[in-house]
Coordinates of C-alpha atoms and ligand atoms in Angstrom, one line a residue:
X15 CA 23.8 -24.2 4.1
X16 CA 20.6 -23.4 2.3
X17 CA 18.9 -20.2 2.9
X18 CA 15.1 -19.8 2.2
X19 CA 13.7 -16.4 0.9
X20 CA 9.9 -16.4 0.4
X21 CA 8.4 -13.5 -1.5
X22 CA 5.0 -12.5 -1.9
X23 CA 4.8 -13.0 -5.5
X24 CA 6.8 -13.8 -8.8
X25 CA 7.7 -10.1 -9.4
X26 CA 9.2 -9.4 -6.0
X27 CA 11.0 -12.6 -6.2
X28 CA 12.4 -11.7 -9.4
X29 CA 13.6 -8.3 -8.3
X30 CA 15.2 -10.0 -5.4
X31 CA 17.3 -12.3 -7.6
X32 CA 18.2 -9.6 -10.0
X33 CA 19.7 -7.4 -7.0
X34 CA 21.7 -10.2 -5.8
X35 CA 23.3 -10.5 -9.4
X36 CA 23.5 -6.8 -9.8
X37 CA 25.5 -6.4 -6.5
X38 CA 27.7 -9.3 -7.4
X39 CA 28.6 -7.6 -10.7
X40 CA 29.1 -4.2 -9.1
X41 CA 31.6 -5.7 -6.6
X42 CA 33.3 -8.0 -9.3
X43 CA 32.9 -6.6 -12.8
X44 CA 34.3 -9.8 -14.4
X45 CA 32.1 -12.0 -12.5
X46 CA 31.1 -15.5 -13.9
X47 CA 27.4 -15.9 -13.9
X48 CA 25.7 -19.2 -14.7
X49 CA 22.3 -18.7 -16.3
X50 CA 19.3 -20.8 -16.7
X51 CA 16.3 -20.6 -19.0
X52 CA 12.6 -21.7 -18.8
X53 CA 9.7 -19.7 -17.8
X54 CA 10.7 -18.7 -14.2
X55 CA 14.1 -16.7 -14.8
X56 CA 12.0 -14.3 -17.2
X57 CA 11.0 -11.9 -14.8
X58 CA 14.7 -11.6 -13.4
X59 CA 16.1 -11.2 -16.9
X60 CA 13.6 -8.3 -17.5
X61 CA 14.5 -6.7 -14.1
X62 CA 18.5 -7.0 -15.1
X63 CA 17.8 -5.3 -18.4
X64 CA 16.0 -2.6 -16.6
X65 CA 18.8 -2.2 -14.2
X66 CA 21.3 -2.1 -17.3
X67 CA 19.2 0.8 -19.0
X68 CA 19.3 2.8 -16.0
X69 CA 22.9 2.4 -15.9
X70 CA 23.1 0.5 -12.7
X71 CA 25.0 -2.3 -14.1
X72 CA 27.6 -3.1 -16.8
X73 CA 27.8 -6.5 -18.4
X74 CA 31.0 -5.4 -20.3
X75 CA 33.3 -7.8 -18.5
X76 CA 30.7 -10.2 -17.3
X77 CA 31.4 -13.9 -18.5
X78 CA 28.4 -16.1 -18.6
X79 CA 27.7 -20.1 -18.9
X80 CA 24.4 -21.4 -19.4
X81 CA 23.2 -24.6 -17.9
X82 CA 21.9 -26.3 -20.9
X83 CA 20.6 -26.5 -24.6
X84 CA 18.5 -29.0 -26.4
X85 CA 20.2 -31.3 -28.6
X86 CA 20.1 -31.5 -31.7
X87 CA 19.1 -27.7 -31.9
X88 CA 20.2 -25.1 -34.2
X89 CA 21.3 -22.1 -32.5
X90 CA 19.1 -19.8 -34.7
X91 CA 15.8 -21.9 -33.9
X92 CA 13.4 -19.8 -32.1
X93 CA 13.3 -22.8 -29.6
X94 CA 17.0 -22.8 -28.8
X95 CA 18.3 -21.5 -25.5
X96 CA 20.8 -19.5 -27.6
X97 CA 17.8 -17.7 -29.0
X98 CA 15.9 -17.4 -25.6
X99 CA 19.2 -16.0 -24.0
X100 CA 19.6 -13.2 -26.6
X101 CA 15.8 -12.6 -26.8
X102 CA 15.3 -12.0 -22.8
X103 CA 18.9 -10.8 -22.2
X104 CA 21.8 -10.7 -24.2
X105 CA 20.2 -8.6 -27.0
X106 CA 19.6 -5.7 -24.4
X107 CA 22.7 -5.4 -22.7
X108 CA 26.3 -4.7 -23.2
X109 CA 27.9 -8.2 -22.9
X110 CA 30.5 -9.2 -25.3
X111 CA 29.8 -12.0 -27.6
X112 CA 33.0 -13.9 -26.8
X113 CA 32.1 -13.7 -23.0
X114 CA 28.8 -15.8 -23.6
X115 CA 29.1 -19.6 -23.2
X116 CA 26.0 -21.9 -24.1
X117 CA 26.2 -25.5 -24.6
X118 CA 26.2 -26.0 -28.6
X119 CA 23.1 -28.1 -29.8
X120 CA 24.6 -28.1 -33.3
X121 CA 27.7 -30.3 -32.3
X122 CA 27.8 -33.9 -34.0
X123 CA 27.1 -36.7 -31.8
X124 CA 30.8 -38.0 -32.3
X125 CA 32.2 -34.7 -31.1
X126 CA 30.0 -34.2 -27.9
X127 CA 32.2 -36.0 -25.3
X128 CA 35.0 -33.8 -26.4
X129 CA 32.8 -30.6 -26.5
X130 CA 31.6 -31.2 -23.0
X131 CA 35.0 -31.6 -21.7
X132 CA 35.9 -28.2 -23.2
X133 CA 33.1 -26.7 -21.8
X134 CA 34.0 -27.8 -18.2
X135 CA 37.4 -26.7 -18.7
X136 CA 36.5 -23.3 -19.8
X137 CA 34.4 -22.7 -16.6
X138 CA 37.5 -23.7 -14.8
X139 CA 39.9 -21.5 -17.0
X140 CA 37.5 -18.5 -15.8
X141 CA 38.1 -19.4 -11.9
X142 CA 34.6 -21.3 -11.5
X143 CA 31.1 -19.7 -11.5
X144 CA 30.3 -16.9 -8.8
X145 CA 26.6 -17.4 -9.0
X146 CA 24.6 -20.0 -10.7
X147 CA 20.9 -19.4 -11.3
X148 CA 18.8 -22.7 -11.3
X149 CA 15.2 -23.5 -12.1
X150 CA 13.6 -26.7 -10.6
X151 CA 11.8 -29.2 -12.4
X152 CA 8.1 -30.5 -11.7
X153 CA 7.7 -34.2 -10.5
X154 CA 5.1 -36.5 -9.1
X155 CA 4.6 -39.1 -6.4
X156 CA 4.9 -42.6 -7.6
X157 CA 2.6 -45.5 -6.2
X158 CA 4.9 -46.0 -3.3
X159 CA 4.5 -42.4 -2.4
X160 CA 8.1 -41.8 -3.7
X161 CA 8.7 -38.4 -5.2
X162 CA 10.4 -38.4 -8.7
X163 CA 11.1 -35.1 -9.9
X164 CA 13.0 -31.6 -9.2
X165 CA 15.7 -31.6 -11.9
X166 CA 18.2 -29.1 -11.9
X167 CA 19.5 -28.1 -15.6
X168 CA 18.5 -31.1 -17.4
X169 CA 19.7 -33.6 -14.8
X170 CA 16.8 -35.9 -14.7
X171 CA 15.8 -37.9 -11.6
X172 CA 18.4 -40.7 -11.5
X173 CA 21.3 -38.5 -12.5
X174 CA 24.4 -39.3 -10.6
X175 CA 25.7 -36.6 -8.2
X176 CA 29.1 -36.8 -9.7
X177 CA 27.9 -36.2 -13.2
X178 CA 29.6 -33.8 -15.5
X179 CA 28.4 -31.8 -18.5
X180 CA 27.2 -34.4 -21.0
X181 CA 24.5 -35.5 -23.4
X182 CA 21.3 -36.7 -21.5
X183 CA 17.9 -37.8 -22.6
X184 CA 14.9 -35.6 -21.5
X185 CA 12.2 -37.5 -19.2
X186 CA 8.7 -37.3 -20.4
X187 CA 7.7 -35.0 -17.6
X188 CA 10.2 -32.4 -18.6
X189 CA 9.1 -32.8 -22.3
X190 CA 5.5 -32.3 -21.4
X191 CA 6.5 -29.5 -18.9
X192 CA 8.6 -27.7 -21.7
X193 CA 5.9 -28.5 -24.6
X194 CA 4.5 -25.0 -23.5
X195 CA 7.4 -23.3 -25.5
X196 CA 6.8 -25.3 -28.7
X197 CA 4.2 -25.6 -31.5
X198 CA 3.4 -29.3 -30.7
X199 CA 4.6 -31.8 -27.9
X200 CA 6.1 -34.0 -31.0
X201 CA 8.4 -30.9 -31.6
X202 CA 10.2 -31.0 -28.1
X203 CA 13.6 -32.5 -28.4
X204 CA 14.4 -35.9 -26.7
X205 CA 18.0 -34.9 -25.7
X206 CA 19.9 -32.0 -24.1
X207 CA 23.5 -31.1 -23.3
X208 CA 23.7 -30.1 -19.6
X209 CA 26.2 -29.2 -17.0
X210 CA 26.3 -32.1 -14.6
X211 CA 25.2 -32.0 -11.0
X212 CA 28.9 -32.0 -9.9
X213 CA 29.6 -28.9 -12.1
X214 CA 26.6 -27.1 -10.6
X215 CA 27.7 -28.1 -7.1
X216 CA 31.1 -26.3 -7.7
X217 CA 29.5 -22.8 -8.2
X218 CA 30.6 -20.6 -5.4
X219 CA 26.7 -19.5 -4.7
X220 CA 23.7 -20.9 -6.2
X221 CA 20.3 -19.4 -6.4
X222 CA 17.5 -21.7 -7.1
X223 CA 14.0 -19.9 -8.3
X224 CA 10.7 -21.6 -8.0
X225 CA 7.3 -20.0 -8.6
X226 CA 3.9 -21.3 -8.4
X227 CA 2.2 -24.2 -6.5
X228 CA 3.0 -26.5 -9.4
X229 CA 6.7 -26.6 -8.0
X230 CA 5.6 -26.8 -4.4
X231 CA 6.1 -30.4 -4.1
X232 CA 9.6 -30.3 -5.8
X233 CA 10.6 -27.5 -3.4
X234 CA 9.5 -29.3 -0.5
X235 CA 11.4 -32.7 -1.4
X236 CA 14.4 -30.8 -2.4
X237 CA 14.5 -29.0 0.9
X238 CA 13.1 -31.3 3.4
X239 CA 13.1 -34.9 1.8
X240 CA 16.2 -37.2 1.8
X241 CA 19.1 -36.4 -0.5
X242 CA 18.4 -38.8 -3.3
X243 CA 19.3 -39.0 -7.0
X244 CA 15.5 -39.4 -7.6
X245 CA 15.3 -35.6 -6.6
X246 CA 18.5 -34.2 -8.1
X247 CA 17.7 -30.7 -6.4
X248 CA 17.8 -32.4 -3.0
X249 CA 21.7 -32.3 -3.4
X250 CA 21.7 -28.6 -2.9
X251 CA 21.1 -29.3 0.8
X252 CA 24.8 -30.1 0.9
X253 CA 26.0 -26.9 -0.9
X254 CA 27.7 -24.4 1.4
X255 CA 25.9 -21.2 -0.1
X256 CA 22.6 -21.8 -1.6
X257 CA 19.5 -19.9 -1.6
X258 CA 16.0 -21.0 -2.5
X259 CA 14.1 -17.9 -3.8
X260 CA 10.5 -18.8 -3.6
X261 CA 7.2 -17.1 -4.1
X262 CA 4.2 -18.1 -1.9
X263 CA 3.0 -20.8 -4.3
X264 CA 6.2 -22.6 -4.7
X265 CA 6.7 -22.3 -0.6
X266 CA 3.3 -23.4 0.4
X267 CA 4.2 -27.1 1.0
X268 CA 7.1 -26.6 3.3
X269 CA 6.9 -27.6 6.8
X270 CA 7.9 -24.2 8.0
X271 CA 5.1 -22.5 5.8
X272 CA 2.3 -25.4 7.0
X273 CA 3.8 -25.8 10.5
X274 CA 5.4 -22.7 11.5
X275 CA 5.2 -23.6 15.3
X276 CA 8.1 -26.1 14.5
X277 CA 10.3 -23.2 13.4
X278 CA 9.3 -20.1 15.5
X279 CA 7.6 -19.3 18.7
X280 CA 4.0 -19.0 18.4
X281 CA 1.9 -16.8 20.7
X282 CA -0.7 -19.7 21.4
X283 CA -2.6 -17.4 23.6
X284 CA -3.2 -14.8 20.8
X285 CA -4.3 -17.8 18.5
X286 CA -6.7 -19.0 21.2
X287 CA -8.2 -15.6 21.5
X288 CA -8.5 -15.5 17.7
X289 CA -10.2 -18.9 17.7
X290 CA -12.7 -17.8 20.7
X291 CA -13.7 -15.0 18.2
X292 CA -13.9 -17.5 15.5
X293 CA -11.2 -15.9 13.5
X294 CA -8.6 -17.7 11.4
X295 CA -6.0 -19.1 13.7
X296 CA -3.1 -21.6 13.9
X297 CA -4.7 -23.8 16.5
X298 CA -7.3 -25.0 14.1
X299 CA -4.4 -26.0 11.7
X300 CA -2.3 -27.5 14.4
X301 CA -5.1 -29.8 16.0
X302 CA -6.1 -31.0 12.4
X303 CA -2.4 -31.8 11.7
X304 CA -1.8 -33.7 15.2
X305 CA -4.8 -35.6 14.8
X306 CA -3.7 -36.6 11.3
X307 CA -0.4 -37.4 12.6
X308 CA -1.5 -39.5 15.4
X309 CA -4.4 -40.9 13.4
X310 CA -6.7 -39.8 16.2
X311 CA -10.3 -37.9 16.3
X312 CA -9.6 -34.4 17.4
X313 CA -12.0 -34.8 20.2
X314 CA -9.4 -37.5 21.6
X315 CA -6.3 -35.6 21.5
X316 CA -4.9 -34.9 24.7
X317 CA -2.3 -32.6 26.3
X318 CA 0.5 -34.9 25.5
X319 CA -0.5 -35.2 21.7
X320 CA -0.3 -31.4 21.6
X321 CA 3.2 -31.1 23.5
X322 CA 5.1 -30.7 20.4
X323 CA 3.5 -27.4 19.6
X324 CA 4.3 -26.0 23.0
X325 CA 0.6 -25.7 23.8
X326 CA 1.2 -25.8 27.5
X327 CA 0.6 -22.1 27.5
X328 CA -3.0 -22.8 27.1
X329 CA -3.4 -24.7 30.4
X330 CA -4.6 -28.3 30.7
X331 CA -8.0 -26.8 31.9
X332 CA -8.5 -25.5 28.6
X333 CA -7.9 -28.6 26.8
X334 CA -11.6 -29.6 26.5
X335 CA -12.6 -26.4 25.8
X336 CA -10.0 -26.0 23.1
X337 CA -11.1 -29.2 21.4
X338 CA -14.6 -28.4 21.4
X339 CA -14.1 -24.9 19.9
X340 CA -12.0 -26.2 17.2
X341 CA -14.3 -29.0 16.4
X342 CA -17.3 -26.4 16.4
X343 CA -15.3 -24.3 14.0
X344 CA -14.8 -27.1 11.8
X345 CA -18.3 -28.4 11.7
X346 CA -19.4 -25.3 10.6
X347 CA -17.4 -25.8 7.5
X348 CA -18.9 -29.3 6.8
X349 CA -21.6 -28.6 4.2
X350 CA -23.7 -31.8 4.1
X351 CA -26.4 -31.5 1.4
X352 CA -29.0 -30.1 3.8
X353 CA -26.7 -27.1 4.5
X354 CA -25.9 -26.2 1.0
X355 CA -27.5 -23.0 -0.2
X356 CA -30.6 -23.3 -2.5
X357 CA -32.4 -20.8 -5.0
X358 CA -29.2 -19.1 -5.9
X359 CA -28.1 -18.0 -9.1
X360 CA -24.5 -19.7 -9.4
X361 CA -21.9 -19.3 -12.1
X362 CA -19.0 -21.8 -12.2
X363 CA -16.1 -20.8 -14.3
X364 CA -14.1 -23.8 -15.6
X365 CA -10.9 -22.8 -17.6
X366 CA -10.9 -26.0 -19.6
X367 CA -14.1 -27.7 -20.5
X368 CA -13.4 -30.6 -18.0
X369 CA -12.1 -28.6 -15.0
X370 CA -15.8 -28.3 -13.5
X371 CA -16.4 -31.9 -13.4
X372 CA -13.1 -33.1 -12.2
X373 CA -12.6 -30.5 -9.6
X374 CA -16.2 -30.0 -8.1
X375 CA -18.4 -32.4 -10.0
X376 CA -20.2 -33.5 -6.9
X377 CA -20.7 -30.1 -5.5
X378 CA -22.1 -29.1 -9.0
X379 CA -24.7 -32.0 -8.8
X380 CA -25.7 -31.3 -5.2
X381 CA -26.3 -27.6 -5.9
X382 CA -28.2 -28.3 -9.0
X383 CA -30.3 -31.0 -7.2
X384 CA -31.1 -28.3 -4.5
X385 CA -32.7 -26.0 -7.1
X386 CA -30.0 -23.4 -7.5
X387 CA -29.7 -22.0 -11.2
X388 CA -26.2 -23.3 -12.0
X389 CA -24.6 -22.0 -15.3
X390 CA -21.1 -23.1 -16.2
X391 CA -18.9 -20.7 -18.2
X392 CA -16.0 -22.9 -20.0
X393 CA -13.3 -20.2 -20.6
X394 CA -11.1 -21.9 -23.3
X395 CA -11.9 -24.2 -25.9
X396 CA -9.1 -26.8 -24.7
X397 CA -8.8 -27.7 -28.5
X398 CA -5.2 -28.3 -28.5
X399 CA -5.5 -31.1 -26.4
X400 CA -7.6 -33.1 -29.0
X401 CA -6.0 -35.3 -31.4
X402 CA -6.6 -35.4 -35.2
X403 CA -7.6 -39.0 -34.7
X404 CA -10.5 -37.9 -32.1
X405 CA -12.0 -35.5 -34.7
X406 CA -12.1 -38.6 -37.4
X407 CA -13.4 -40.9 -34.5
X408 CA -16.3 -38.5 -33.6
X409 CA -16.9 -37.0 -36.8
X410 CA -20.6 -38.3 -37.1
X411 CA -21.1 -36.2 -33.8
X412 CA -19.8 -32.9 -35.1
X413 CA -20.9 -32.9 -38.8
X414 CA -24.2 -33.7 -40.1
X415 CA -23.6 -33.2 -44.0
X416 CA -22.4 -36.5 -45.5
X417 CA -20.4 -34.8 -48.3
X418 CA -19.0 -32.3 -45.9
X419 CA -18.0 -35.0 -43.7
X420 CA -16.3 -37.2 -46.0
X421 CA -14.4 -34.2 -47.5
X422 CA -13.2 -33.3 -43.9
X423 CA -12.0 -37.0 -43.2
X424 CA -10.0 -37.0 -46.5
X425 CA -8.3 -33.4 -45.7
X426 CA -7.3 -34.7 -42.1
X427 CA -6.1 -37.8 -43.4
X428 CA -3.9 -36.1 -46.2
X429 CA -2.9 -33.3 -43.9
X430 CA -4.4 -30.6 -46.2
X431 CA -7.1 -29.4 -43.9
X432 CA -7.0 -25.8 -42.9
X433 CA -5.7 -25.3 -39.4
X434 CA -8.7 -23.0 -38.2
X435 CA -11.2 -25.5 -39.4
X436 CA -9.5 -28.4 -37.7
X437 CA -9.2 -26.3 -34.5
X438 CA -13.0 -25.4 -34.7
X439 CA -14.0 -29.1 -35.1
X440 CA -11.7 -30.0 -32.1
X441 CA -13.4 -27.0 -30.0
X442 CA -16.7 -28.7 -31.2
X443 CA -15.7 -32.0 -29.7
X444 CA -14.9 -30.7 -26.5
X445 CA -18.2 -28.8 -26.2
X446 CA -20.0 -32.0 -27.0
X447 CA -18.2 -33.7 -24.4
X448 CA -19.0 -31.0 -22.0
X449 CA -22.6 -31.3 -22.7
X450 CA -22.6 -34.9 -21.9
X451 CA -20.5 -34.6 -18.8
X452 CA -22.9 -31.8 -17.2
X453 CA -25.9 -33.7 -18.3
X454 CA -24.6 -36.7 -16.1
X455 CA -24.7 -34.2 -13.2
X456 CA -28.1 -33.0 -14.5
X457 CA -27.4 -29.5 -15.8
X458 CA -29.1 -28.4 -18.8
X459 CA -27.5 -27.8 -22.0
X460 CA -29.0 -24.1 -22.1
X461 CA -27.1 -23.3 -19.2
X462 CA -23.7 -23.9 -20.3
X463 CA -21.7 -20.9 -22.1
X464 CA -18.5 -21.6 -24.3
X465 CA -16.5 -18.4 -24.0
X466 CA -13.5 -19.4 -26.3
X467 CA -11.3 -16.8 -25.0
X468 CA -9.1 -15.3 -27.7
X469 CA -5.9 -15.7 -25.7
X470 CA -6.1 -19.4 -25.9
X471 CA -6.8 -19.6 -29.6
X472 CA -3.2 -19.8 -31.0
X473 CA -3.7 -23.4 -32.1
X474 CA -0.3 -24.2 -30.4
X475 CA 0.8 -24.5 -26.5
X476 CA 2.3 -20.7 -26.2
X477 CA -0.8 -18.3 -25.5
X478 CA -1.4 -14.8 -26.2
X479 CA -1.6 -12.2 -23.6
X480 CA -4.8 -11.4 -22.2
X481 CA -6.6 -8.2 -23.9
X482 CA -9.7 -6.3 -23.4
X483 CA -11.6 -8.6 -25.6
X484 CA -10.9 -11.5 -23.3
X485 CA -12.0 -9.3 -20.2
X486 CA -15.1 -8.1 -22.1
X487 CA -16.3 -11.7 -22.9
X488 CA -16.3 -12.5 -19.2
X489 CA -17.9 -9.4 -18.3
X490 CA -20.8 -10.2 -20.7
X491 CA -21.3 -13.4 -19.1
X492 CA -21.4 -11.9 -15.6
X493 CA -23.8 -9.2 -16.6
X494 CA -26.1 -12.0 -18.3
X495 CA -26.1 -14.2 -15.2
X496 CA -25.7 -11.9 -12.6
X497 CA -24.7 -14.6 -10.1
X498 CA -25.0 -14.4 -6.5
X499 CA -22.1 -17.3 -6.0
X500 CA -19.1 -17.4 -8.3
X501 CA -17.1 -20.9 -8.4
X502 CA -14.0 -20.4 -10.0
X503 CA -10.4 -21.9 -9.7
X504 CA -8.1 -20.9 -7.0
X505 CA -4.5 -21.6 -8.1
X506 CA -2.1 -19.0 -7.0
X507 CA 1.1 -17.6 -8.7
X508 CA 0.5 -19.4 -12.2
X509 CA 1.3 -16.3 -14.5
X510 CA 2.2 -18.5 -17.2
X511 CA -0.5 -21.1 -17.4
X512 CA -4.1 -21.4 -18.9
X513 CA -5.6 -21.3 -15.2
X514 CA -3.6 -18.4 -14.1
X515 CA -4.5 -16.4 -17.2
X516 CA -8.4 -17.4 -16.8
X517 CA -8.1 -16.2 -13.2
X518 CA -6.6 -13.0 -14.1
X519 CA -9.3 -12.5 -16.6
X520 CA -12.0 -13.1 -14.1
X521 CA -10.5 -10.9 -11.7
X522 CA -9.9 -8.0 -14.0
X523 CA -13.7 -8.4 -15.1
X524 CA -14.9 -8.4 -11.6
X525 CA -12.8 -5.4 -10.8
X526 CA -14.0 -3.2 -13.8
X527 CA -17.8 -4.3 -12.8
X528 CA -16.9 -3.2 -9.4
X529 CA -19.5 -6.2 -7.9
X530 CA -17.2 -7.9 -5.5
X531 CA -19.3 -6.6 -2.5
X532 CA -22.4 -8.4 -3.6
X533 CA -20.6 -11.6 -4.4
X534 CA -19.7 -14.9 -2.6
X535 CA -16.6 -16.4 -4.5
X536 CA -15.8 -20.0 -3.9
X537 CA -12.4 -21.4 -5.1
X538 CA -11.6 -24.8 -6.0
X539 CA -8.1 -26.3 -6.9
X540 CA -7.2 -27.2 -10.6
X541 CA -6.9 -30.8 -11.7
X542 CA -3.4 -31.3 -10.6
X543 CA -3.5 -30.3 -7.0
X544 CA -5.7 -30.2 -3.9
X545 CA -6.3 -27.9 -1.0
X546 CA -5.4 -29.2 2.4
X547 CA -8.5 -29.7 4.9
X548 CA -6.8 -26.9 7.3
X549 CA -6.9 -24.2 4.8
X550 CA -10.6 -24.4 3.3
X551 CA -13.8 -23.0 4.2
X552 CA -16.2 -25.5 2.9
X553 CA -15.9 -29.3 3.1
X554 CA -18.5 -31.0 1.0
X555 CA -18.8 -34.7 1.9
X556 CA -20.2 -37.4 -0.3
X557 CA -20.9 -40.9 -0.9
X558 CA -19.9 -43.6 -3.3
X559 CA -23.0 -43.2 -5.4
X560 CA -22.3 -39.5 -6.0
X561 CA -18.3 -40.4 -6.5
X562 CA -19.7 -42.8 -9.5
X563 CA -21.8 -40.3 -11.0
X564 CA -18.8 -37.7 -11.0
X565 CA -16.6 -40.3 -12.5
X566 CA -19.1 -41.2 -15.2
X567 CA -19.3 -37.3 -15.8
X568 CA -15.3 -37.1 -16.1
X569 CA -15.3 -40.3 -18.5
X570 CA -17.8 -38.2 -20.9
X571 CA -14.6 -36.4 -21.8
X572 CA -13.4 -39.2 -24.1
X573 CA -10.8 -37.1 -25.8
X574 CA -9.2 -36.8 -22.6
X575 CA -9.2 -40.1 -21.4
X576 CA -5.5 -40.8 -22.5
X577 CA -4.6 -36.9 -22.1
X578 CA -2.2 -35.5 -24.5
X579 CA -0.5 -33.4 -21.9
X580 CA -0.2 -36.1 -19.1
X581 CA 3.3 -35.2 -17.6
X582 CA 4.7 -38.4 -15.8
X583 CA 1.7 -39.2 -13.4
X584 CA 0.1 -42.2 -15.3
X585 CA -3.3 -41.8 -13.7
X586 CA -6.2 -40.8 -15.9
X587 CA -8.3 -37.7 -14.8
X588 CA -10.9 -39.8 -13.3
X589 CA -8.6 -41.6 -11.1
X590 CA -6.9 -38.6 -10.1
X591 CA -10.3 -37.0 -8.9
X592 CA -11.2 -40.2 -7.4
X593 CA -7.8 -40.5 -5.3
X594 CA -8.1 -36.8 -4.5
X595 CA -11.5 -36.9 -3.4
X596 CA -11.0 -40.3 -1.3
X597 CA -7.8 -38.9 0.5
X598 CA -10.1 -35.9 1.6
X599 CA -12.7 -38.3 2.8
X600 CA -10.2 -40.3 4.7
X601 CA -8.4 -37.5 6.4
X602 CA -11.8 -36.2 7.7
X603 CA -12.9 -39.8 8.8
X604 CA -9.5 -40.1 10.9
X605 CA -10.2 -36.5 12.4
X606 CA -13.9 -37.4 13.2
X607 CA -15.3 -34.8 11.2
X608 CA -17.5 -37.0 8.7
X609 CA -18.2 -40.5 7.9
X610 CA -18.8 -40.0 4.2
X611 CA -16.0 -41.6 2.1
X612 CA -15.4 -38.7 -0.2
X613 CA -15.1 -34.9 -0.2
X614 CA -14.7 -31.8 -2.2
X615 CA -13.0 -28.7 -0.8
X616 CA -13.9 -25.2 -1.2
X617 CA -11.9 -22.1 0.1
X618 CA -13.9 -18.6 0.0
X619 CA -12.0 -15.6 -1.7
X620 CA -11.7 -12.8 0.6
X621 CA -11.8 -9.6 -1.2
X622 CA -8.9 -7.5 -0.4
X623 CA -9.2 -4.6 -3.0
X624 CA -5.6 -4.4 -3.8
X625 CA -5.1 -8.3 -4.2
X626 CA -7.2 -8.3 -7.4
Ligands
F6R728 C1 16.7 -24.5 -17.7 C2 16.8 -25.8 -17.2 C3 15.5 -26.3 -16.5 C4 14.5 -25.3 -15.9 C5 13.5 -26.1 -15.3 C6 12.2 -25.2 -14.7 O1 17.9 -24.1 -18.4 O2 17.7 -26.2 -17.3 O3 16.3 -27.0 -15.4 O4 15.4 -24.5 -15.0 O5 13.1 -27.0 -16.1 O6 11.6 -24.8 -15.9 P1 10.6 -23.6 -15.6 O7 11.1 -22.4 -15.2 O8 10.2 -23.3 -17.1 O9 9.4 -24.0 -14.9

């Protein structure tokens, strides 16, 4: 039996899990707890440490078994899970050293099988695991729309359900996901020792934690997809006592969230009243989803099509009125060129130098063509995603002085170049690419701002916390541009990623300047995800000619044509943008909203003061 608990945010989720563990330890002081690493459980460990410090829990008899460890990996390495566990939990509580078990990444290859058997036996000797904490790996849909991802422990897609503790090879998706903890992606180990799926399934209780929209597909497939080894977490559907602890982002693709009418009774009369008042309502969503599912225009939906949502409460007489009303509401959202604003000061925030063109390149071009004063602020330099060889290949564009140029090329080749100098050159490459890309869309160079927020400038994947300096830089650009419209990324629950940090910085800057009331804020989804058409406020359709322009602009980001941080999705960014805009277009064509082939989607930010 799987229970699903959806929290409002990451912190609330972390607290709930910590409370379950605390109760377990209070009820059974010598509980056996299975711990996980990664970014997701960090909040939970913080809560456990707080509880310990307040005297609420005692770890003196607790036994722990960790899921996994990289191999080969020295226990003292800051990348090791031994280090991680000490850093986040064990150093701060009264657990006994001899009660801690973490797979040993120092073990010789020839000894691994024996060692893994020992680990399994040790778990059994302690009476099995009372609560096993799990995270879940990311994933992607392959060309056949099959989902591949959702690892648990380091049991990658394809791992047999009867697997036990063993040495495994990490997938490129996992290496790329976990590179955020390492200096460079090349440093991420290729192997790990992990508890097997059968080992995990023997735990008496399992709590899987997932936070953020980038986990939403894995969560959806694990809970609602078929049980398949391509999604290892899907086996949890068969476990007798599992809880999926999710925040809003991670739960956002679940059927029960998207189509609540399939799970709970909806008061459709109330929803109808909301629709009549042009308020947000479930009927609009229900009609869009039904039309997509039936491959019918909304105007053609009949009472039979709507039976599954129990719409009979709204009588047959109303069906015509209902369809009309919903179509009217939707049509208001469709912003053809002639309906877009003109003569406005618009500030686009692009976290990396290519998010703007990838996500809303067509909208930028149209707004610019309509005589709006479009400014674009690139928040971070994106320099860690540039290869050394790109610097050499583009050296003529970034350095004029021949002597200096030769010296730099030699220094890069010999590896003696000073790190900051190299990072500056890489940032320069991305700036030039951004000029070229926005140039294709018609935006002048003088309208671009390169903020190079310091939180990003570590030269490595791990970022610094946001400080006042980051916030003040954003405030300065807001003050200079004095925008009437802001266009910014709209990911939710991304406390660890660059986009999440950029959003937090903008939010804090807006809050300090107290200008929310004068602003319209438009949100777009970042490079990996897209909104669904039922959740947006503006649908911006466009034709093939503009799609081609947008692709041309994206391709100006030459250093990103074969991205360093690609994950498993083999498509280049221009192709992802094309697919995403085309899917939007197709869905809109099906439901009868536009006949254009492509569309970009924008959601309005509703300012609830305590929300930012
Ligand atoms: C951790 C582990 C992994 C992570 C998963 C999610 O011990 O084995 O399965 O739980 O990769 O990682 P984060 O939380 O970093 O997204």
